[in-house]
mmCIF file of N, CA and C in Angstrom:
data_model
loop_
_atom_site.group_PDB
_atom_site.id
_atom_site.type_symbol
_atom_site.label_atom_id
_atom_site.label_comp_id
_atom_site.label_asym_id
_atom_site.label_seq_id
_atom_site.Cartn_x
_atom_site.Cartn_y
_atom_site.Cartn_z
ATOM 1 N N UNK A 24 19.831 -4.614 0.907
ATOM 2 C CA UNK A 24 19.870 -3.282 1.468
ATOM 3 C C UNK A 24 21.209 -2.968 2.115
ATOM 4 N N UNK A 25 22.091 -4.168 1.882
ATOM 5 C CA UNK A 25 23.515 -3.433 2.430
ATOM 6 C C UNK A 25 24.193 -2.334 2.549
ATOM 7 N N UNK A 26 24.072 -1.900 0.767
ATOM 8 C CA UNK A 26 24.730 -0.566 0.479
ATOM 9 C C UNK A 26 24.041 0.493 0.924
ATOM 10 N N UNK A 27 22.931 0.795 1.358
ATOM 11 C CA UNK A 27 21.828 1.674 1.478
ATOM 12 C C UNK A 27 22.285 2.163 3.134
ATOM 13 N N UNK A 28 23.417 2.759 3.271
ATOM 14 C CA UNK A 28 23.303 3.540 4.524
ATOM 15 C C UNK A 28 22.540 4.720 4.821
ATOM 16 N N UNK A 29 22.060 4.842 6.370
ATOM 17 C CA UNK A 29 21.682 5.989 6.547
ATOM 18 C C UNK A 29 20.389 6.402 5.829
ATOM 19 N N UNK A 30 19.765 5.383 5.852
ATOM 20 C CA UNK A 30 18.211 4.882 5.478
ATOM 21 C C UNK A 30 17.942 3.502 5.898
ATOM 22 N N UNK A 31 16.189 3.864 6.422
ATOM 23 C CA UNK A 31 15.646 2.492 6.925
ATOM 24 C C UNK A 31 14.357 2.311 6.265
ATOM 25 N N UNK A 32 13.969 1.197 5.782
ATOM 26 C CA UNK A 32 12.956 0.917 4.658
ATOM 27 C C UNK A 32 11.735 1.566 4.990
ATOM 28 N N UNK A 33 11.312 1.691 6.493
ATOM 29 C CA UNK A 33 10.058 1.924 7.163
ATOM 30 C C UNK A 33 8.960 1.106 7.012
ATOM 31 N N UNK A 34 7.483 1.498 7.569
ATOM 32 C CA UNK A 34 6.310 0.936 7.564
ATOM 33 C C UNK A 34 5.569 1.052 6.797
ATOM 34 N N UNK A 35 4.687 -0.357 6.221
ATOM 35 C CA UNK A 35 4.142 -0.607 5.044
ATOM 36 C C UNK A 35 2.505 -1.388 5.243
ATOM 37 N N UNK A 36 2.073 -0.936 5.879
ATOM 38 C CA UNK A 36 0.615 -1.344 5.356
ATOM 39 C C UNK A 36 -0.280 -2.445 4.109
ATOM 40 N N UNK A 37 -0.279 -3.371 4.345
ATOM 41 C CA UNK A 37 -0.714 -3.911 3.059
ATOM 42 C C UNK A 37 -2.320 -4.640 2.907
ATOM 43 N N UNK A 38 -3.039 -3.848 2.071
ATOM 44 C CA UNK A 38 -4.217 -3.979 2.259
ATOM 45 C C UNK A 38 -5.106 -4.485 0.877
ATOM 46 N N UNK A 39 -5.404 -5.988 1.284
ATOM 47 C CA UNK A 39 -6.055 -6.679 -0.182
ATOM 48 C C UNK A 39 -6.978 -7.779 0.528
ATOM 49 N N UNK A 40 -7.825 -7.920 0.093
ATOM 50 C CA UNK A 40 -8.865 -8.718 0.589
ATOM 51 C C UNK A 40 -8.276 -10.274 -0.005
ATOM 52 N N UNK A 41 -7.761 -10.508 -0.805
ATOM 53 C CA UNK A 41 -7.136 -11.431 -1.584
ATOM 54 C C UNK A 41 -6.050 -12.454 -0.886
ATOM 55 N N UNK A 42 -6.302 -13.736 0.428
ATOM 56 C CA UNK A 42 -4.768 -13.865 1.336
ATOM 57 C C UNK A 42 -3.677 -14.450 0.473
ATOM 58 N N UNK A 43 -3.635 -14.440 -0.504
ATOM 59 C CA UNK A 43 -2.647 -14.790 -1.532
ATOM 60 C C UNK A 43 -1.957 -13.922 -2.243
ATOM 61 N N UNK A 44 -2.528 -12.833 -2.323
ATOM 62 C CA UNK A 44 -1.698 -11.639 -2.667
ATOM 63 C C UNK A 44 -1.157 -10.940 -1.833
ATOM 64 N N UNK A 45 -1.712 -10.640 -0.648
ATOM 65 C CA UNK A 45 -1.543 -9.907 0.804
ATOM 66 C C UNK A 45 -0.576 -10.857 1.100
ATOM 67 N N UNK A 46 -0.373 -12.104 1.275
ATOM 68 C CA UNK A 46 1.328 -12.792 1.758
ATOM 69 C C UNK A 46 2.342 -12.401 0.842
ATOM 70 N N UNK A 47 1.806 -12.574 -0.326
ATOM 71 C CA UNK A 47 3.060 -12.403 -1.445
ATOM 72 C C UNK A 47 3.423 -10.742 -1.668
ATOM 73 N N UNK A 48 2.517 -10.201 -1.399
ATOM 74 C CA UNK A 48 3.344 -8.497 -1.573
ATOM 75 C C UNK A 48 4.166 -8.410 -0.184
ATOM 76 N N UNK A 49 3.171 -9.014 1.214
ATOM 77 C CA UNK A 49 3.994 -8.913 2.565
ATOM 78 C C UNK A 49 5.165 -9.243 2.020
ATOM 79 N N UNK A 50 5.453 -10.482 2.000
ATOM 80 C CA UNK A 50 6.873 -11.331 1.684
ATOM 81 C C UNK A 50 7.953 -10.669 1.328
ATOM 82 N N UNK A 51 7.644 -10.517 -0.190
ATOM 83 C CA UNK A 51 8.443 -9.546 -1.196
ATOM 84 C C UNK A 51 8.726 -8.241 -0.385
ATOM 85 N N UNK A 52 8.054 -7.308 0.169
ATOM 86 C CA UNK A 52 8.088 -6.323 1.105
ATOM 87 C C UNK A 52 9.462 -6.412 2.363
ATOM 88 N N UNK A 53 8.739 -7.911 2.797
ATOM 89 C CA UNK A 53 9.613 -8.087 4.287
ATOM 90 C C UNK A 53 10.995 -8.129 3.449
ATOM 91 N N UNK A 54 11.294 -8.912 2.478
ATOM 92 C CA UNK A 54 12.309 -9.620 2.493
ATOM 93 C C UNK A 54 13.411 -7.974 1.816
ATOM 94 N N UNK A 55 12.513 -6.886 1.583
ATOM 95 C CA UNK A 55 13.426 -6.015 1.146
ATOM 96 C C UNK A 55 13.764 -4.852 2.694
ATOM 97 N N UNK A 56 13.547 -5.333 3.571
ATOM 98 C CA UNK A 56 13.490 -4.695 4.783
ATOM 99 C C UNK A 56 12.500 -4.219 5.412
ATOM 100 N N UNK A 57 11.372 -4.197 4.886
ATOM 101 C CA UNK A 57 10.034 -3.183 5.590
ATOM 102 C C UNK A 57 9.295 -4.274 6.717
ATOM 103 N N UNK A 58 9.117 -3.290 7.489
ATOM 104 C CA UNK A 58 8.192 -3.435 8.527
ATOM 105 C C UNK A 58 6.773 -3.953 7.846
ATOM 106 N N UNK A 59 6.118 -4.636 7.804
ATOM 107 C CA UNK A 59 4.892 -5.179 7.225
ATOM 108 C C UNK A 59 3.791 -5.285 7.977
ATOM 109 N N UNK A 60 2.744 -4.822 8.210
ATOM 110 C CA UNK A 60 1.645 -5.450 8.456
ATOM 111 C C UNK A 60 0.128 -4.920 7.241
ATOM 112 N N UNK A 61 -0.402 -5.896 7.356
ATOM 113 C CA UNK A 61 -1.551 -6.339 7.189
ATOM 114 C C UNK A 61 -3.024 -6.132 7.192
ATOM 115 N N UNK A 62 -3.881 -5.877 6.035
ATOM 116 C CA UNK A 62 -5.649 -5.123 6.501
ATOM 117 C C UNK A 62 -6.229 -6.200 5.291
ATOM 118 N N UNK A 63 -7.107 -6.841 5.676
ATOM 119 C CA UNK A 63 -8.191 -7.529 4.729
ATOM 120 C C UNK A 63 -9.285 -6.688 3.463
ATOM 121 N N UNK A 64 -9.518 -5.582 4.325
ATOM 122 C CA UNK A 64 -9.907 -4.848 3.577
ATOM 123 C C UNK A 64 -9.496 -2.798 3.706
ATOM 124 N N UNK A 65 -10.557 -2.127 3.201
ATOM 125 C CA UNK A 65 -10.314 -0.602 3.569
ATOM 126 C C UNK A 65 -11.012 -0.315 5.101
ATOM 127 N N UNK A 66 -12.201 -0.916 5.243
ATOM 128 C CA UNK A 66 -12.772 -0.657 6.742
ATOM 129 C C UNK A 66 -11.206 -0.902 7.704
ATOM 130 N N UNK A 67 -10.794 -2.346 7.874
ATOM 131 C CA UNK A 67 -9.352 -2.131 8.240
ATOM 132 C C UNK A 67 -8.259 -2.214 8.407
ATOM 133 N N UNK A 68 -7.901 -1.628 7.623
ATOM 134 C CA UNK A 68 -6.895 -0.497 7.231
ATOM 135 C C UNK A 68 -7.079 0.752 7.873
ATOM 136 N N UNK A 69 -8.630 1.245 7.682
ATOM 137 C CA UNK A 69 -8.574 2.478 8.602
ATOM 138 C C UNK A 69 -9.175 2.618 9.641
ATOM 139 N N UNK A 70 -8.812 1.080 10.387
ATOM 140 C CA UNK A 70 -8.996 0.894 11.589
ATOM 141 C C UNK A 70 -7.868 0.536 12.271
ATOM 142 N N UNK A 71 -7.054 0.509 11.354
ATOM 143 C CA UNK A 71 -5.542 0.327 11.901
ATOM 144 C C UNK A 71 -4.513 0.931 11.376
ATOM 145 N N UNK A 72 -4.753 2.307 10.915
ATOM 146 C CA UNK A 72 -3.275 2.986 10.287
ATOM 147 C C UNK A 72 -2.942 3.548 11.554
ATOM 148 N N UNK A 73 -3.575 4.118 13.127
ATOM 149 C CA UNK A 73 -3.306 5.396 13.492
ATOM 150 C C UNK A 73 -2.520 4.730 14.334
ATOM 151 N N UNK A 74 -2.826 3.170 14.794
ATOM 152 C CA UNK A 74 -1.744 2.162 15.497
ATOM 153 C C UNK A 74 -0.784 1.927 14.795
ATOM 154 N N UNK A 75 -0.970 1.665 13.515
ATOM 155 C CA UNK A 75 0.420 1.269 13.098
ATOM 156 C C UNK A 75 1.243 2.155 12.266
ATOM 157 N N UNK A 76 0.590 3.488 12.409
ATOM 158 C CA UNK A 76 1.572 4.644 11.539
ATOM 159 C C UNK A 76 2.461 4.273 10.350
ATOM 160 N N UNK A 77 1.646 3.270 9.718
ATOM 161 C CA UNK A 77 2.501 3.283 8.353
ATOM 162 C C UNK A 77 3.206 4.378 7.872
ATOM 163 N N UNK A 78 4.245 4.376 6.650
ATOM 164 C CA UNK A 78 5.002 4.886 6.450
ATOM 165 C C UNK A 78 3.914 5.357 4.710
ATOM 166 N N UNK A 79 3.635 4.058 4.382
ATOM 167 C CA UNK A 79 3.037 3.778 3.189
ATOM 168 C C UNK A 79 2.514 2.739 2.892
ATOM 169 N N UNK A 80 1.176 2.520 1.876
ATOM 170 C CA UNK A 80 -0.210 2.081 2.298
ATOM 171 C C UNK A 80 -0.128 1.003 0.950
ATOM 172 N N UNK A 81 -0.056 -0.150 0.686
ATOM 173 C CA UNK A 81 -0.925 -0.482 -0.542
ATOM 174 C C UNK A 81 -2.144 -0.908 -0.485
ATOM 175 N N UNK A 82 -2.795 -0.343 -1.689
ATOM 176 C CA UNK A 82 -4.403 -0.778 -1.177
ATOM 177 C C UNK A 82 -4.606 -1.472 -2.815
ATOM 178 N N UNK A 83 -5.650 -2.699 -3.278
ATOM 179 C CA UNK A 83 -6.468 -2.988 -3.935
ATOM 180 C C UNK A 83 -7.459 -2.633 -3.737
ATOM 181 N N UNK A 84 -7.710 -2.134 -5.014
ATOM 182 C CA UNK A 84 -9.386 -1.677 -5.677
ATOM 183 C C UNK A 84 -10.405 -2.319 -5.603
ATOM 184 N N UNK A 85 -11.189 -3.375 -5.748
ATOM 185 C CA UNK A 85 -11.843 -4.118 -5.362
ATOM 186 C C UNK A 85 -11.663 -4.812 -4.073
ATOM 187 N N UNK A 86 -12.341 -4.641 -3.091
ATOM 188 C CA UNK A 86 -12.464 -5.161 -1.448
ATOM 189 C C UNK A 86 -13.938 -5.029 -1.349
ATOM 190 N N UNK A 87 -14.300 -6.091 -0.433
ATOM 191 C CA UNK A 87 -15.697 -5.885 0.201
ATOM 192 C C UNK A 87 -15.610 -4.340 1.533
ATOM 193 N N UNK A 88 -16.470 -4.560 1.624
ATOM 194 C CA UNK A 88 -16.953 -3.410 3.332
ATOM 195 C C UNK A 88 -16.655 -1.767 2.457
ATOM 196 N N UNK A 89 -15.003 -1.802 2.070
ATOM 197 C CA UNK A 89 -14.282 -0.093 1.238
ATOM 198 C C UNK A 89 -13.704 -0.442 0.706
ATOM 199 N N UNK A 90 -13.845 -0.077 -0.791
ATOM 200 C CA UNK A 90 -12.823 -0.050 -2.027
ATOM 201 C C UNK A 90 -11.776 0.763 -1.580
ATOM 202 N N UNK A 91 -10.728 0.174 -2.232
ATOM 203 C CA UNK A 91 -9.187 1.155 -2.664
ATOM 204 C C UNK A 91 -9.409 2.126 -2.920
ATOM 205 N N UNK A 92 -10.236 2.998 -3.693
ATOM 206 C CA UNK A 92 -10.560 4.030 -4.020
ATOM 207 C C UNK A 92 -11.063 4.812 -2.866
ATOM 208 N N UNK A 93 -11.904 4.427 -2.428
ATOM 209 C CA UNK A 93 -12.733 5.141 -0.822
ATOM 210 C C UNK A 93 -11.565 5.089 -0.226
ATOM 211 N N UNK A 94 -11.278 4.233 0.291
ATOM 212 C CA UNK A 94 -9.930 4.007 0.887
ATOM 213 C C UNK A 94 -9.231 5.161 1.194
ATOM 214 N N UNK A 95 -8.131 5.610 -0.193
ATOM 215 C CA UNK A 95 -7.282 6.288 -0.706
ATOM 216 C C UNK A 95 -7.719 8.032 -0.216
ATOM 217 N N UNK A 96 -9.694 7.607 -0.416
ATOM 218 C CA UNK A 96 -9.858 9.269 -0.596
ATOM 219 C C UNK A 96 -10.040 9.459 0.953
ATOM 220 N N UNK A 97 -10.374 8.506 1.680
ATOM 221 C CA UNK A 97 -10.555 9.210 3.485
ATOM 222 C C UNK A 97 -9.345 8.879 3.980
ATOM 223 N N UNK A 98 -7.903 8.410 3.697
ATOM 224 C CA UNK A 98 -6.802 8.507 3.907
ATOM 225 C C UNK A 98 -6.105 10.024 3.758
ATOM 226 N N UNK A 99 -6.802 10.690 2.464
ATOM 227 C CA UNK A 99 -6.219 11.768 2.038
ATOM 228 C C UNK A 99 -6.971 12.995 2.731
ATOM 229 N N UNK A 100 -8.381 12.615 3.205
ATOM 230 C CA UNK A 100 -9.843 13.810 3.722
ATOM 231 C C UNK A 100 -9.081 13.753 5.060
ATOM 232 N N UNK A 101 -8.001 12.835 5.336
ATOM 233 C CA UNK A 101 -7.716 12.824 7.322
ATOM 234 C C UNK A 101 -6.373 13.481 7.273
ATOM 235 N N UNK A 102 -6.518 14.676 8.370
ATOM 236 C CA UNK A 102 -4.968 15.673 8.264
ATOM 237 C C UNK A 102 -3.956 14.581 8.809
ATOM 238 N N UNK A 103 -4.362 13.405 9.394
ATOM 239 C CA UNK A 103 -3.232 12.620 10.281
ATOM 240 C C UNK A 103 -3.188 11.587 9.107
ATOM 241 N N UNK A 104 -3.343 11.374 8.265
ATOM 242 C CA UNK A 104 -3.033 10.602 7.539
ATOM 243 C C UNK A 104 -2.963 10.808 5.722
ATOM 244 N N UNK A 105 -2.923 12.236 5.691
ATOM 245 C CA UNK A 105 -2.934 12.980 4.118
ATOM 246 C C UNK A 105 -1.707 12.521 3.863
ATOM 247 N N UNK A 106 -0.766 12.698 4.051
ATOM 248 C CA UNK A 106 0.871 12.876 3.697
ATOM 249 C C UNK A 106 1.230 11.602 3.863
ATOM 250 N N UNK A 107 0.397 10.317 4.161
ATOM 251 C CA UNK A 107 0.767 8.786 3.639
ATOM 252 C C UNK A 107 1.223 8.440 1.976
ATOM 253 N N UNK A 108 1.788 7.932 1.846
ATOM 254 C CA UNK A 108 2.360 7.401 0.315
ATOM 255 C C UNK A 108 1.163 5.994 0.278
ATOM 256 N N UNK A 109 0.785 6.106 -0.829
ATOM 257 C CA UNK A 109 -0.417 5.609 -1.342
ATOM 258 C C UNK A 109 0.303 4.838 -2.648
ATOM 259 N N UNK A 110 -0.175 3.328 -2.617
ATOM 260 C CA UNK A 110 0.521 2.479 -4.070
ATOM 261 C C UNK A 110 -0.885 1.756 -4.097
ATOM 262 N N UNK A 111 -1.743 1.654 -5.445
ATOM 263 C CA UNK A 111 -2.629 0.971 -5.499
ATOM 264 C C UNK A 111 -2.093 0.043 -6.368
ATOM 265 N N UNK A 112 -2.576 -1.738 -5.908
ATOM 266 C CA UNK A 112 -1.995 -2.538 -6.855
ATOM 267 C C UNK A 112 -3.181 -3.434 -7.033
ATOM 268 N N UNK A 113 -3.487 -3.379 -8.045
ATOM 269 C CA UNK A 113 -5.321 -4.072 -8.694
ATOM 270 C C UNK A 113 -5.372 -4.960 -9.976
ATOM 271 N N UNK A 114 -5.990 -5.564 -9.993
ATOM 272 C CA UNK A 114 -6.369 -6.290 -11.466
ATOM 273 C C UNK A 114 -7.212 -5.378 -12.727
ATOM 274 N N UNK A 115 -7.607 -4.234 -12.142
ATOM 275 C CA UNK A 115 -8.342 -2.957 -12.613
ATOM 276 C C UNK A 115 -7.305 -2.257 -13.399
ATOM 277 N N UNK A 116 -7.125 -2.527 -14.740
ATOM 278 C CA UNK A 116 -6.003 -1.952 -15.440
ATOM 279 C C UNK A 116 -6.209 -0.665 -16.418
ATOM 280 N N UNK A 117 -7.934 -0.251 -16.539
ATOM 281 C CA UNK A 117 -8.165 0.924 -17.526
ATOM 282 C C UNK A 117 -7.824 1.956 -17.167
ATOM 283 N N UNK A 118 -8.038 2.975 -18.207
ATOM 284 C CA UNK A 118 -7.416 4.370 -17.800
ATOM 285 C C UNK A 118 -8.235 4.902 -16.846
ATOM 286 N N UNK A 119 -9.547 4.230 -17.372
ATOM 287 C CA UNK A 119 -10.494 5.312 -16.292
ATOM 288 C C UNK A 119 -10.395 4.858 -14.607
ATOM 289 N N UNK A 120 -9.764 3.462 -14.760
ATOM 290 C CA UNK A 120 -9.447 2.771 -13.126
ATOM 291 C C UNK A 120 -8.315 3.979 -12.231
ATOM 292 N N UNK A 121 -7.330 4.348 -13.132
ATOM 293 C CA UNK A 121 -6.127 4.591 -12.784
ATOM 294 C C UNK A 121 -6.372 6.376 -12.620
ATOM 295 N N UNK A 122 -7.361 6.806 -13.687
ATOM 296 C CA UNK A 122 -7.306 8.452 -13.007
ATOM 297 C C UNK A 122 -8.781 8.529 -12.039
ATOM 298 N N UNK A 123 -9.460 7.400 -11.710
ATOM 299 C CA UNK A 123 -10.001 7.781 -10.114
ATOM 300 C C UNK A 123 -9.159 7.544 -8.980
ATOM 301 N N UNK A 124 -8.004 6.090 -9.316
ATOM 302 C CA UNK A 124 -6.965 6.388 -8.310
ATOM 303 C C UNK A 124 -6.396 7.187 -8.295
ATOM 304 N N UNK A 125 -5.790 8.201 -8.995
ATOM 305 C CA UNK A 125 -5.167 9.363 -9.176
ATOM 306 C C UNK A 125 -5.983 10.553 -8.244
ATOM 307 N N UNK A 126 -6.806 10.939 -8.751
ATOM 308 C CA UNK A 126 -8.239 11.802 -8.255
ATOM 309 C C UNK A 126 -8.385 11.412 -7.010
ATOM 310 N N UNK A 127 -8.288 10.514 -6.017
ATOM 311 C CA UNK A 127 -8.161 10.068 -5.233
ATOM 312 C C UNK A 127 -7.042 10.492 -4.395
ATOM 313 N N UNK A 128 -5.943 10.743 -5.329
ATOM 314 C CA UNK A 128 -4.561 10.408 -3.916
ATOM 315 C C UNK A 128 -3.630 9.705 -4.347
ATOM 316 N N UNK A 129 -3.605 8.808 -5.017
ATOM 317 C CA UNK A 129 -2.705 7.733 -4.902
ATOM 318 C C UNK A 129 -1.368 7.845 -5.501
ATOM 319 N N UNK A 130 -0.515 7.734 -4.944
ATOM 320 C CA UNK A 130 1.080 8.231 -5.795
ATOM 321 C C UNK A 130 1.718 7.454 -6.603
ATOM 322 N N UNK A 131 1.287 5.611 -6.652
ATOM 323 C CA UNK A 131 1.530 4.991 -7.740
ATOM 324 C C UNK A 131 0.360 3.951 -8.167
ATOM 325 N N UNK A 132 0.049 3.212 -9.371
ATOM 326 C CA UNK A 132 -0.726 2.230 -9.317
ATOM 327 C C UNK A 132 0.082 1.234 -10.406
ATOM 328 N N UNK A 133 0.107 -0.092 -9.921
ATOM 329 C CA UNK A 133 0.428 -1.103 -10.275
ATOM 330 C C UNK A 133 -0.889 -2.267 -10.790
ATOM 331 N N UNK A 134 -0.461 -2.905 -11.955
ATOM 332 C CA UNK A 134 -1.137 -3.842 -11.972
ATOM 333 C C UNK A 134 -1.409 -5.180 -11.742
ATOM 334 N N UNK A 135 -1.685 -5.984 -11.689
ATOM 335 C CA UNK A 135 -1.473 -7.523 -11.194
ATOM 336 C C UNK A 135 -1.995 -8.189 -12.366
ATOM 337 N N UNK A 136 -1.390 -9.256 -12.829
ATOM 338 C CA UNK A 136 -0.300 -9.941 -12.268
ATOM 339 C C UNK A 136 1.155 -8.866 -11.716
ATOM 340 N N UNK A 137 1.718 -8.109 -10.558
ATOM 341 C CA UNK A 137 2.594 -7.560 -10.604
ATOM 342 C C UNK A 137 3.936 -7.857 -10.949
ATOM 343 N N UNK A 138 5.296 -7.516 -10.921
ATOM 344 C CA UNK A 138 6.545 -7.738 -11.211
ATOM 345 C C UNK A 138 6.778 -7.586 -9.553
ATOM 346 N N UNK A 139 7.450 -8.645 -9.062
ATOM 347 C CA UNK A 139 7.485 -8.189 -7.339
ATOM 348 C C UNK A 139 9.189 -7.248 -7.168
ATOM 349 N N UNK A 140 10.115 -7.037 -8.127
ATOM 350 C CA UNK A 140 10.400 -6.192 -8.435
ATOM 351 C C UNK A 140 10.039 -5.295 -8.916
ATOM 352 N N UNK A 141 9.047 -4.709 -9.665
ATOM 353 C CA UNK A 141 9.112 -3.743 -10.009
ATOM 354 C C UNK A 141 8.332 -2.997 -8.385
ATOM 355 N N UNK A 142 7.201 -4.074 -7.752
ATOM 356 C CA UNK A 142 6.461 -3.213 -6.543
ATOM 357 C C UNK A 142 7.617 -2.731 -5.439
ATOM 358 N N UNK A 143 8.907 -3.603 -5.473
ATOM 359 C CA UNK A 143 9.669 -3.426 -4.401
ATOM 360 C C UNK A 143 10.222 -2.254 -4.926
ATOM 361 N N UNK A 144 10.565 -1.891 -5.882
ATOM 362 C CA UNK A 144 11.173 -0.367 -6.583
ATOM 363 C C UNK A 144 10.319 0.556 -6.308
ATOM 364 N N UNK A 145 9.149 0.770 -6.641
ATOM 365 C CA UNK A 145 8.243 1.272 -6.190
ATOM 366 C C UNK A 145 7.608 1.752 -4.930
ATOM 367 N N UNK A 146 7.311 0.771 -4.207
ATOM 368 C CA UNK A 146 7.579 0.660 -2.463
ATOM 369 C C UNK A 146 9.098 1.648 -1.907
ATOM 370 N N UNK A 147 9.959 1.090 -2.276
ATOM 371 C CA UNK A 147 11.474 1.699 -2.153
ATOM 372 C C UNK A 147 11.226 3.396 -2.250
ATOM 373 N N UNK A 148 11.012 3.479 -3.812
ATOM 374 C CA UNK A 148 11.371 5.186 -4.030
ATOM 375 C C UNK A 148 10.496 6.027 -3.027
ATOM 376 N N UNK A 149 9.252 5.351 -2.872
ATOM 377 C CA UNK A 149 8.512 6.075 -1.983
ATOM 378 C C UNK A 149 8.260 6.055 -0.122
ATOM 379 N N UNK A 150 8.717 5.238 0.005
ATOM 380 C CA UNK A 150 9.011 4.932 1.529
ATOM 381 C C UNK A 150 9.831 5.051 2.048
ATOM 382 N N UNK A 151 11.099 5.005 1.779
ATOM 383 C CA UNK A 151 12.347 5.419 2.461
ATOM 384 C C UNK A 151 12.364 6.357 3.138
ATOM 385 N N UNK A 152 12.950 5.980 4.458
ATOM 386 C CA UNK A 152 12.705 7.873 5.273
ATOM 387 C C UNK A 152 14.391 7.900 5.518
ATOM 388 N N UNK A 153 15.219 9.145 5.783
ATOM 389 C CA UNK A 153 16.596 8.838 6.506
ATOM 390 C C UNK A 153 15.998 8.953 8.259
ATOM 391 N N UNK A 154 17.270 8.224 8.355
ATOM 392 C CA UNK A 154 17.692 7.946 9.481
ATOM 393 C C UNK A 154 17.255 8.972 10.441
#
C-alpha cells in the first residue's frame, strides 16, 4: 500500500462460521492494511457491526443461528447499516446461490476455494474511503 496516498484501507468485518477461513481471509485482509475483526456467524455480526462500524462486511452463506443471505438482507432492511459494502464468499457456487445474494444486497460474491488475491482486489475496490 505504499503508493496508495491519501487513502486508508478501512474496516472489514469478517464473518464465517468456518475458523480456518475466518483467519485466512482476516490475514490476507490485515496484511493488505485493513482493520479486521471478526463474527462466527450472522446473529454476530449483527451484534457487532454498530460497535465496530465496519467499512465492509464479508459474510458466508452457510452459518448456523443466520445465513449470509439473512444476513445481507437485515444489513440492507437497517438505515444504519444499508450503505455497508457487502462481499459474500461461499462454497455455494450456482447461479441461483449468487442472484439471492444479489436480491439480497450484496455487491460482490466470491467463491471458495478463493484466490486471496483476487478477495484482496475485491475488498480494495470496494472499501477504500479517502482520507
Amino acid at each position: 500500500m505504499s503508493g496508495w496516498t491519501g487513502v486508508k484501507a478501512g474496516r472489514v468485518l469478517v464473518v464465517d462460521d468456518d475458523e480456518v477461513i475466518r483467519r485466512l481471509i482476516a490475514v490476507n485482509l490485515r496484511l493488505e492494511g485493513f482493520e479486521v475483526t471478526t463474527a462466527v456467524d450472522g446473529e454476530d455480526a449483527l451484534g457487532m457491526v454498530h460497535e465496530v462500524r465496519p467499512d465492509l462486511v464479508t459474510l458466508d452463506v452457510v452459518m448456523p443461528r443466520l445465513d449470509g443471505i439473512r444476513t445481507a438482507a437485515r444489513l440492507r432492511a437497517d438505515p444504519r447499516t444499508a450503505g455497508l459494502k457487502i462481499v459474500m464468499i461461499s462454497a455455494c457456487a450456482q447461479s441461483s446461490d449468487v442472484a439471492r445474494a444479489r436480491e439480497a444486497g450484496v455487491d460482490a460474491y466470491l467463491t471458495k476455494p478463493f484466490d486471496p488475491d483476487q478477495l484482496t482486489a475485491v475488498v480494495r475496490g470496494l472499501a477504500i474511503v479517502p482520507h
